[in-house]
CSV table of C-alpha atoms in Angstrom, one decimal:
chain,number,residue,atom,x,y,z
A,1,MET,CA,30.9,-38.9,-33.8
A,2,PRO,CA,31.2,-42.4,-32.6
A,3,PRO,CA,28.9,-42.1,-29.5
A,4,ALA,CA,26.3,-40.4,-31.7
A,5,SER,CA,26.3,-42.9,-34.3
A,6,LYS,CA,26.2,-45.8,-31.5
A,7,ALA,CA,23.2,-44.0,-29.8
A,8,ASP,CA,21.6,-43.7,-33.3
A,9,LYS,CA,22.2,-47.4,-33.8
A,10,LYS,CA,20.6,-48.3,-30.3
A,11,ALA,CA,17.6,-46.1,-31.1
A,12,ALA,CA,16.9,-47.8,-34.4
A,13,VAL,CA,17.2,-51.2,-32.9
A,14,ASP,CA,14.9,-50.3,-30.2
A,15,ALA,CA,12.3,-48.9,-32.7
A,16,ALA,CA,12.6,-52.0,-34.6
A,17,ALA,CA,12.2,-54.2,-31.6
A,18,TRP,CA,9.0,-52.3,-30.5
A,19,MET,CA,7.5,-52.4,-34.0
A,20,PHE,CA,8.1,-56.0,-34.1
A,21,ASN,CA,6.2,-56.4,-30.8
A,22,VAL,CA,3.4,-54.2,-31.9
A,23,VAL,CA,2.9,-55.9,-35.3
A,24,THR,CA,2.9,-59.3,-33.8
A,25,SER,CA,0.8,-58.6,-30.8
A,26,VAL,CA,-2.0,-56.7,-32.7
A,27,GLY,CA,-1.8,-59.5,-35.2
A,28,ILE,CA,-2.4,-62.3,-33.0
A,29,ILE,CA,-5.2,-60.5,-31.3
A,30,ILE,CA,-6.9,-60.1,-34.8
A,31,VAL,CA,-6.4,-63.8,-35.7
A,32,ASN,CA,-7.5,-65.0,-32.4
A,33,LYS,CA,-10.6,-63.0,-32.4
A,34,ALA,CA,-11.4,-64.6,-35.8
A,35,LEU,CA,-10.6,-68.2,-34.5
A,36,MET,CA,-12.8,-67.6,-31.4
A,37,ALA,CA,-15.6,-65.6,-32.8
A,38,THR,CA,-15.9,-67.1,-36.2
A,39,TYR,CA,-15.0,-70.7,-35.6
A,40,GLY,CA,-15.9,-71.0,-32.0
A,41,PHE,CA,-12.7,-72.0,-30.7
A,42,SER,CA,-13.1,-70.9,-27.0
A,43,PHE,CA,-10.2,-72.9,-25.5
A,44,ALA,CA,-7.7,-69.8,-24.7
A,45,THR,CA,-5.4,-71.6,-22.1
A,46,THR,CA,-4.9,-74.7,-24.4
A,47,LEU,CA,-4.3,-72.5,-27.4
A,48,THR,CA,-1.7,-70.5,-25.3
A,49,GLY,CA,0.0,-73.9,-24.6
A,50,LEU,CA,0.1,-74.5,-28.3
A,51,HIS,CA,1.7,-71.1,-28.7
A,52,PHE,CA,4.4,-72.0,-26.4
A,53,ALA,CA,5.0,-75.7,-27.8
A,54,THR,CA,5.4,-73.9,-31.3
A,55,THR,CA,8.1,-71.4,-29.7
A,56,THR,CA,9.9,-74.4,-28.2
A,57,LEU,CA,10.2,-76.0,-31.5
A,58,MET,CA,11.6,-72.9,-32.9
A,59,THR,CA,14.1,-72.8,-30.1
A,60,VAL,CA,15.1,-76.3,-30.6
A,61,VAL,CA,15.7,-75.5,-34.4
A,62,LEU,CA,17.8,-72.5,-33.7
A,63,ARG,CA,19.8,-74.2,-31.0
A,64,TRP,CA,20.6,-77.3,-33.6
A,65,LEU,CA,21.5,-74.6,-36.2
A,66,GLY,CA,24.0,-73.0,-33.7
A,67,TYR,CA,22.0,-69.7,-33.2
A,68,ILE,CA,21.4,-70.3,-29.6
A,69,GLN,CA,24.4,-70.9,-27.3
A,70,ALA,CA,24.2,-73.0,-24.1
A,71,SER,CA,23.2,-71.2,-21.1
A,72,HIS,CA,22.3,-71.8,-17.3
A,73,LEU,CA,19.2,-71.1,-15.5
A,74,PRO,CA,18.8,-72.4,-11.9
A,75,LEU,CA,15.8,-74.7,-11.6
A,76,PRO,CA,14.3,-72.6,-8.8
A,77,GLU,CA,14.4,-69.7,-11.1
A,78,LEU,CA,12.7,-71.3,-13.7
A,79,LEU,CA,10.0,-72.7,-11.5
A,80,LYS,CA,9.3,-69.2,-10.2
A,81,PHE,CA,9.1,-67.7,-13.6
A,82,VAL,CA,6.8,-70.4,-14.9
A,83,LEU,CA,4.5,-70.1,-11.8
A,84,PHE,CA,4.1,-66.3,-12.4
A,85,ALA,CA,3.6,-66.6,-16.1
A,86,ASN,CA,1.1,-69.3,-15.8
A,87,PHE,CA,-0.8,-67.7,-12.9
A,88,SER,CA,-0.8,-64.6,-15.3
A,89,ILE,CA,-2.4,-66.4,-18.3
A,90,VAL,CA,-5.0,-68.0,-16.2
A,91,GLY,CA,-5.6,-65.2,-14.1
A,92,MET,CA,-6.3,-63.0,-17.1
A,93,ASN,CA,-8.7,-65.5,-18.7
A,94,VAL,CA,-10.6,-66.0,-15.3
A,95,SER,CA,-10.7,-62.0,-14.7
A,96,LEU,CA,-12.3,-61.5,-17.9
A,97,MET,CA,-14.8,-64.1,-17.6
A,98,TRP,CA,-15.7,-62.9,-14.0
A,99,ASN,CA,-15.6,-59.2,-14.4
A,100,SER,CA,-17.3,-56.6,-16.6
A,101,VAL,CA,-15.0,-55.2,-19.4
A,102,GLY,CA,-14.8,-51.9,-17.7
A,103,PHE,CA,-13.1,-53.5,-14.5
A,104,TYR,CA,-11.1,-55.8,-16.6
A,105,GLN,CA,-9.5,-52.7,-18.3
A,106,ILE,CA,-9.0,-51.0,-14.9
A,107,ALA,CA,-7.2,-54.0,-13.7
A,108,LYS,CA,-5.0,-54.0,-16.7
A,109,LEU,CA,-4.1,-50.3,-16.2
A,110,THR,CA,-3.0,-51.1,-12.6
A,111,MET,CA,-0.1,-53.2,-13.8
A,112,ILE,CA,1.7,-49.8,-14.5
A,113,PRO,CA,1.9,-48.6,-10.9
A,114,VAL,CA,2.4,-52.3,-9.7
A,115,SER,CA,5.4,-52.5,-12.4
A,116,CYS,CA,6.8,-49.4,-10.9
A,117,LEU,CA,6.6,-50.6,-7.5
A,118,LEU,CA,8.5,-53.6,-8.1
A,119,GLU,CA,11.2,-51.6,-9.9
A,120,VAL,CA,11.3,-49.1,-7.0
A,121,VAL,CA,11.6,-51.7,-4.4
A,122,PHE,CA,14.0,-54.3,-6.0
A,123,ASP,CA,15.9,-52.2,-8.5
A,124,LYS,CA,16.2,-48.9,-6.7
A,125,ILE,CA,14.9,-47.1,-9.6
A,126,ARG,CA,13.8,-43.4,-9.3
A,127,TYR,CA,11.4,-41.6,-11.5
A,128,SER,CA,11.5,-38.0,-12.3
A,129,ARG,CA,8.4,-36.0,-11.9
A,130,ASP,CA,7.8,-35.5,-15.6
A,131,THR,CA,8.0,-39.3,-16.0
A,132,LYS,CA,5.4,-39.9,-13.1
A,133,LEU,CA,3.1,-37.3,-14.8
A,134,SER,CA,3.5,-38.8,-18.2
A,135,ILE,CA,2.6,-42.3,-16.9
A,136,LEU,CA,-0.6,-40.7,-15.2
A,137,VAL,CA,-1.4,-39.1,-18.7
A,138,VAL,CA,-1.2,-42.5,-20.4
A,139,LEU,CA,-3.3,-44.3,-17.8
A,140,LEU,CA,-6.0,-41.4,-18.1
A,141,GLY,CA,-6.0,-41.5,-21.8
A,142,VAL,CA,-6.3,-45.3,-22.0
A,143,ALA,CA,-9.0,-45.4,-19.4
A,144,VAL,CA,-11.1,-42.7,-21.3
A,145,CYS,CA,-10.9,-44.9,-24.3
A,146,THR,CA,-11.5,-48.3,-22.9
A,147,VAL,CA,-13.5,-48.0,-19.5
A,148,THR,CA,-17.2,-48.2,-19.8
A,149,ASP,CA,-19.3,-49.8,-17.4
A,150,VAL,CA,-17.6,-50.8,-14.3
A,151,SER,CA,-19.0,-53.6,-11.8
A,152,VAL,CA,-16.9,-56.3,-9.6
A,153,ASN,CA,-17.7,-58.8,-7.2
A,154,ALA,CA,-15.7,-60.6,-4.8
A,155,LYS,CA,-14.4,-63.3,-6.9
A,156,GLY,CA,-13.9,-61.0,-9.9
A,157,PHE,CA,-11.7,-58.9,-7.7
A,158,ILE,CA,-9.4,-61.8,-6.5
A,159,ALA,CA,-9.1,-63.0,-10.0
A,160,ALA,CA,-7.9,-59.3,-11.3
A,161,PHE,CA,-5.7,-59.1,-8.3
A,162,ILE,CA,-3.9,-62.5,-9.0
A,163,ALA,CA,-3.8,-61.6,-12.7
A,164,VAL,CA,-2.3,-58.0,-12.1
A,165,TRP,CA,0.6,-59.0,-9.8
A,166,SER,CA,1.4,-62.3,-11.6
A,167,THR,CA,1.7,-60.5,-14.9
A,168,SER,CA,3.7,-57.7,-13.4
A,169,LEU,CA,6.0,-60.2,-11.7
A,170,GLN,CA,6.4,-62.3,-14.7
A,171,GLN,CA,7.4,-59.1,-16.8
A,172,TYR,CA,9.7,-57.9,-14.3
A,173,TYR,CA,11.3,-61.3,-14.1
A,174,VAL,CA,12.1,-61.4,-17.8
A,175,HIS,CA,14.2,-58.3,-17.2
A,176,PHE,CA,15.7,-59.6,-14.0
A,177,LEU,CA,16.7,-63.0,-15.4
A,178,GLN,CA,18.2,-61.5,-18.4
A,179,ARG,CA,20.3,-59.2,-16.5
A,180,LYS,CA,21.5,-61.6,-13.6
A,181,TYR,CA,22.3,-64.6,-15.8
A,182,SER,CA,23.4,-62.8,-19.1
A,183,LEU,CA,20.7,-64.5,-21.1
A,184,THR,CA,19.6,-63.4,-24.6
A,185,SER,CA,15.9,-63.4,-25.4
A,186,PHE,CA,16.5,-66.6,-27.4
A,187,ASN,CA,18.3,-68.1,-24.3
A,188,LEU,CA,15.4,-67.3,-21.9
A,189,LEU,CA,12.7,-68.6,-24.2
A,190,GLY,CA,14.7,-71.9,-24.8
A,191,HIS,CA,14.6,-72.3,-21.0
A,192,THR,CA,11.1,-71.1,-20.2
A,193,ALA,CA,9.0,-72.0,-23.3
A,194,PRO,CA,9.2,-76.0,-22.8
A,195,SER,CA,8.0,-75.7,-19.2
A,196,GLN,CA,5.2,-73.4,-20.1
A,197,ALA,CA,4.1,-75.4,-23.0
A,198,ALA,CA,4.0,-78.8,-21.0
A,199,SER,CA,2.1,-77.4,-18.0
A,200,LEU,CA,-0.5,-75.4,-20.1
A,201,LEU,CA,-1.0,-78.3,-22.4
A,202,LEU,CA,-1.7,-80.5,-19.4
A,203,LEU,CA,-3.8,-78.4,-17.5
A,204,GLY,CA,-5.2,-76.1,-20.2
A,205,PRO,CA,-8.0,-78.8,-21.4
A,206,PHE,CA,-9.2,-78.9,-17.8
A,207,LEU,CA,-9.3,-75.3,-17.1
A,208,ASP,CA,-11.0,-74.4,-20.5
A,209,TYR,CA,-13.7,-76.7,-19.5
A,210,TRP,CA,-14.2,-75.3,-16.1
A,211,LEU,CA,-14.2,-71.8,-17.7
A,212,THR,CA,-16.5,-72.4,-20.8
A,213,ASN,CA,-18.1,-75.7,-19.9
A,214,LYS,CA,-17.0,-77.0,-23.3
A,215,ARG,CA,-14.6,-80.0,-23.9
A,216,ILE,CA,-11.9,-79.5,-26.6
A,217,ASP,CA,-12.1,-83.2,-27.7
A,218,ALA,CA,-15.7,-82.4,-28.6
A,219,TYR,CA,-14.8,-79.4,-30.7
A,220,ASN,CA,-15.4,-80.0,-34.6
A,221,PHE,CA,-11.9,-79.5,-36.1
A,222,HIS,CA,-12.1,-78.4,-39.8
A,223,ILE,CA,-9.5,-76.9,-42.3
A,224,PRO,CA,-10.2,-73.2,-41.8
A,225,SER,CA,-9.9,-73.6,-38.1
A,226,ILE,CA,-6.8,-75.3,-38.3
A,227,VAL,CA,-5.4,-72.9,-40.6
A,228,PHE,CA,-6.1,-70.1,-38.1
A,229,MET,CA,-4.7,-72.0,-35.4
A,230,ILE,CA,-1.6,-72.4,-37.3
A,231,LEU,CA,-1.4,-68.9,-38.1
A,232,SER,CA,-2.0,-68.0,-34.5
A,233,CYS,CA,0.8,-70.3,-33.3
A,234,THR,CA,3.2,-68.9,-36.0
A,235,ILE,CA,2.4,-65.2,-34.9
A,236,ALA,CA,2.8,-66.3,-31.3
A,237,VAL,CA,6.5,-67.2,-31.7
A,238,GLY,CA,7.1,-63.6,-32.7
A,239,THR,CA,4.9,-62.4,-30.1
A,240,ASN,CA,6.8,-64.3,-27.2
A,241,LEU,CA,10.2,-63.4,-28.8
A,242,SER,CA,9.4,-59.8,-29.1
A,243,GLN,CA,8.1,-59.3,-25.6
A,244,PHE,CA,11.5,-60.7,-24.2
A,245,ILE,CA,13.5,-58.5,-26.4
A,246,CYS,CA,11.5,-55.4,-25.4
A,247,ILE,CA,11.5,-56.2,-21.7
A,248,GLY,CA,15.1,-56.9,-22.0
A,249,ARG,CA,16.1,-53.8,-23.8
A,250,PHE,CA,13.7,-51.3,-21.9
A,251,THR,CA,12.1,-52.3,-18.5
A,252,ALA,CA,8.7,-53.9,-17.6
A,253,VAL,CA,7.3,-50.3,-16.9
A,254,SER,CA,8.4,-49.0,-20.3
A,255,PHE,CA,6.9,-52.0,-21.9
A,256,GLN,CA,3.7,-51.6,-20.1
A,257,VAL,CA,3.5,-47.8,-21.0
A,258,LEU,CA,4.4,-48.2,-24.7
A,259,GLY,CA,2.2,-51.2,-24.5
A,260,HIS,CA,-1.0,-49.2,-24.4
A,261,MET,CA,-0.2,-48.2,-28.1
A,262,LYS,CA,-1.3,-51.7,-29.1
A,263,THR,CA,-4.7,-50.9,-27.3
A,264,ILE,CA,-5.1,-47.7,-29.5
A,265,LEU,CA,-4.1,-49.5,-32.6
A,266,VAL,CA,-6.6,-52.3,-32.0
A,267,LEU,CA,-9.5,-49.7,-31.4
A,268,ILE,CA,-8.5,-48.1,-34.7
A,269,LEU,CA,-8.3,-51.2,-36.6
A,270,GLY,CA,-11.5,-52.3,-35.2
A,271,PHE,CA,-13.0,-49.0,-36.5
A,272,LEU,CA,-11.4,-49.5,-40.1
A,273,PHE,CA,-12.5,-53.2,-40.2
A,274,PHE,CA,-15.7,-53.4,-38.3
A,275,GLY,CA,-17.3,-50.0,-38.7
A,276,LYS,CA,-17.9,-46.9,-36.7
A,277,GLU,CA,-20.0,-48.5,-33.8
A,278,GLY,CA,-17.3,-48.5,-31.2
A,279,LEU,CA,-15.8,-45.0,-32.2
A,280,ASN,CA,-17.2,-41.8,-30.7
A,281,LEU,CA,-16.0,-38.4,-29.3
A,282,GLN,CA,-14.8,-40.0,-26.0
A,283,VAL,CA,-12.8,-42.8,-27.9
A,284,VAL,CA,-11.1,-40.2,-29.8
A,285,LEU,CA,-10.4,-37.9,-27.0
A,286,GLY,CA,-9.0,-40.7,-25.1
A,287,MET,CA,-6.8,-41.8,-27.9
A,288,ILE,CA,-5.3,-38.4,-28.3
A,289,ILE,CA,-4.6,-38.1,-24.7
A,290,ALA,CA,-2.8,-41.6,-24.4
A,291,ILE,CA,-0.7,-40.7,-27.4
A,292,VAL,CA,0.3,-37.4,-26.0
A,293,GLY,CA,1.2,-39.2,-22.7
A,294,MET,CA,3.1,-42.0,-24.5
A,295,ILE,CA,5.2,-39.5,-26.5
A,296,TRP,CA,5.8,-37.6,-23.2
A,297,TYR,CA,6.8,-40.5,-21.5
A,298,SER,CA,9.4,-41.5,-24.2
A,299,ASN,CA,11.0,-37.9,-24.0
A,300,ALA,CA,10.9,-37.6,-20.1
A,301,SER,CA,12.4,-41.1,-19.5
A,302,SER,CA,15.1,-40.6,-22.0
A,303,LYS,CA,16.3,-37.2,-20.7
A,304,PRO,CA,19.9,-37.4,-19.2
A,305,GLY,CA,18.6,-35.6,-16.1
A,306,GLY,CA,15.1,-36.9,-15.9
A,307,LYS,CA,14.7,-40.4,-16.8
A,308,GLU,CA,13.9,-43.4,-14.5
A,309,ARG,CA,17.4,-44.7,-13.5
A,310,ARG,CA,18.9,-47.2,-11.1
A,311,SER,CA,21.5,-46.0,-8.6
A,312,HIS,CA,25.1,-46.3,-9.8
A,313,SER,CA,26.0,-48.3,-6.7
A,314,ILE,CA,23.6,-51.1,-7.4
A,315,SER,CA,24.8,-51.3,-11.0
A,316,ARG,CA,28.4,-51.4,-10.1
A,317,SER,CA,27.8,-54.2,-7.6
A,318,SER,CA,25.8,-56.2,-10.0
A,319,GLN,CA,28.5,-55.5,-12.6
A,320,HIS,CA,31.3,-57.1,-10.4
A,321,LYS,CA,29.1,-59.8,-9.1
A,322,HIS,CA,28.0,-61.3,-12.5
A,323,GLY,CA,30.8,-60.0,-14.6
A,324,GLY,CA,28.9,-57.6,-16.6
A,325,SER,CA,30.8,-55.0,-18.8
A,326,PRO,CA,30.7,-51.2,-18.3
A,327,GLU,CA,28.6,-50.9,-21.4
A,328,SER,CA,25.8,-53.2,-19.9
A,329,SER,CA,26.3,-51.2,-16.8
A,330,GLU,CA,25.5,-48.0,-18.6
A,331,VAL,CA,22.4,-49.3,-20.3
A,332,ASP,CA,21.0,-50.3,-16.7
A,333,ASP,CA,21.9,-46.9,-15.5
A,334,LYS,CA,19.7,-45.4,-18.3
A,335,VAL,CA,16.9,-48.0,-18.1
């Protein structure tokens, strides 16, 4: 009975963490869409800097209250993470601007195989046949849902390439740093959020001017737009935290696969709030295929004999090197 109850507790916490990420991620998309479409605030990079500034404030308060304990993250590791994360943010914005929506969506889909490659190369993870097939089904379903016109140019391809690899590396690094330095999600955010906030707030206005040809100091701030900005920053704290929690508990690949559920939810919410224009047989079919693939992936990756898993030798060596417990080693083996 104790092992079963422990497994049930872990499953409940995993589900809660995932729902936290889904709710905050979908919520921030809706709020940002209203802020940019309704109130004309098109300074996405600067807004992201404000998100991390608010997250930094949250970690400072929690550390002052004693909820975040002192921890160590070497400066070279921090700089690498911030570099990957900032290239991810800027790369995604530039990719969306220079590419068609169809190619932008295809580029986002390639993050899953890139994340798989990173885990195979660096963590020696192996995937069962069912897990691989379920990932392909998810990719197919989301592609059917979202990919329409596909056109690409040289600079758009380069931007998409940088965005895909930097995002995949950033998400892999979240899981890697938490394991290697025994950092909680709050600890890791406490180390990374201030650096990201400072760099994005410093460079953001210049990048946004380059992307939109608009200056943020010329924007007409008024109460409704400020309210939406505050709401966006508040939700972003949950989005940033939940991303670190989910990747720490699962892997970057699982986070990417299950993350496409947010794409499906955004499509459904768009239908509910904005009418039937974007809903057709192709979109409905894609949703069904993607959801079937996600259920299959969850089942295949959690089977004792068929899940993605790291070799025991790697886990044991990591355990002895970093002082991990047998319990944490077991979680790593089961990814």
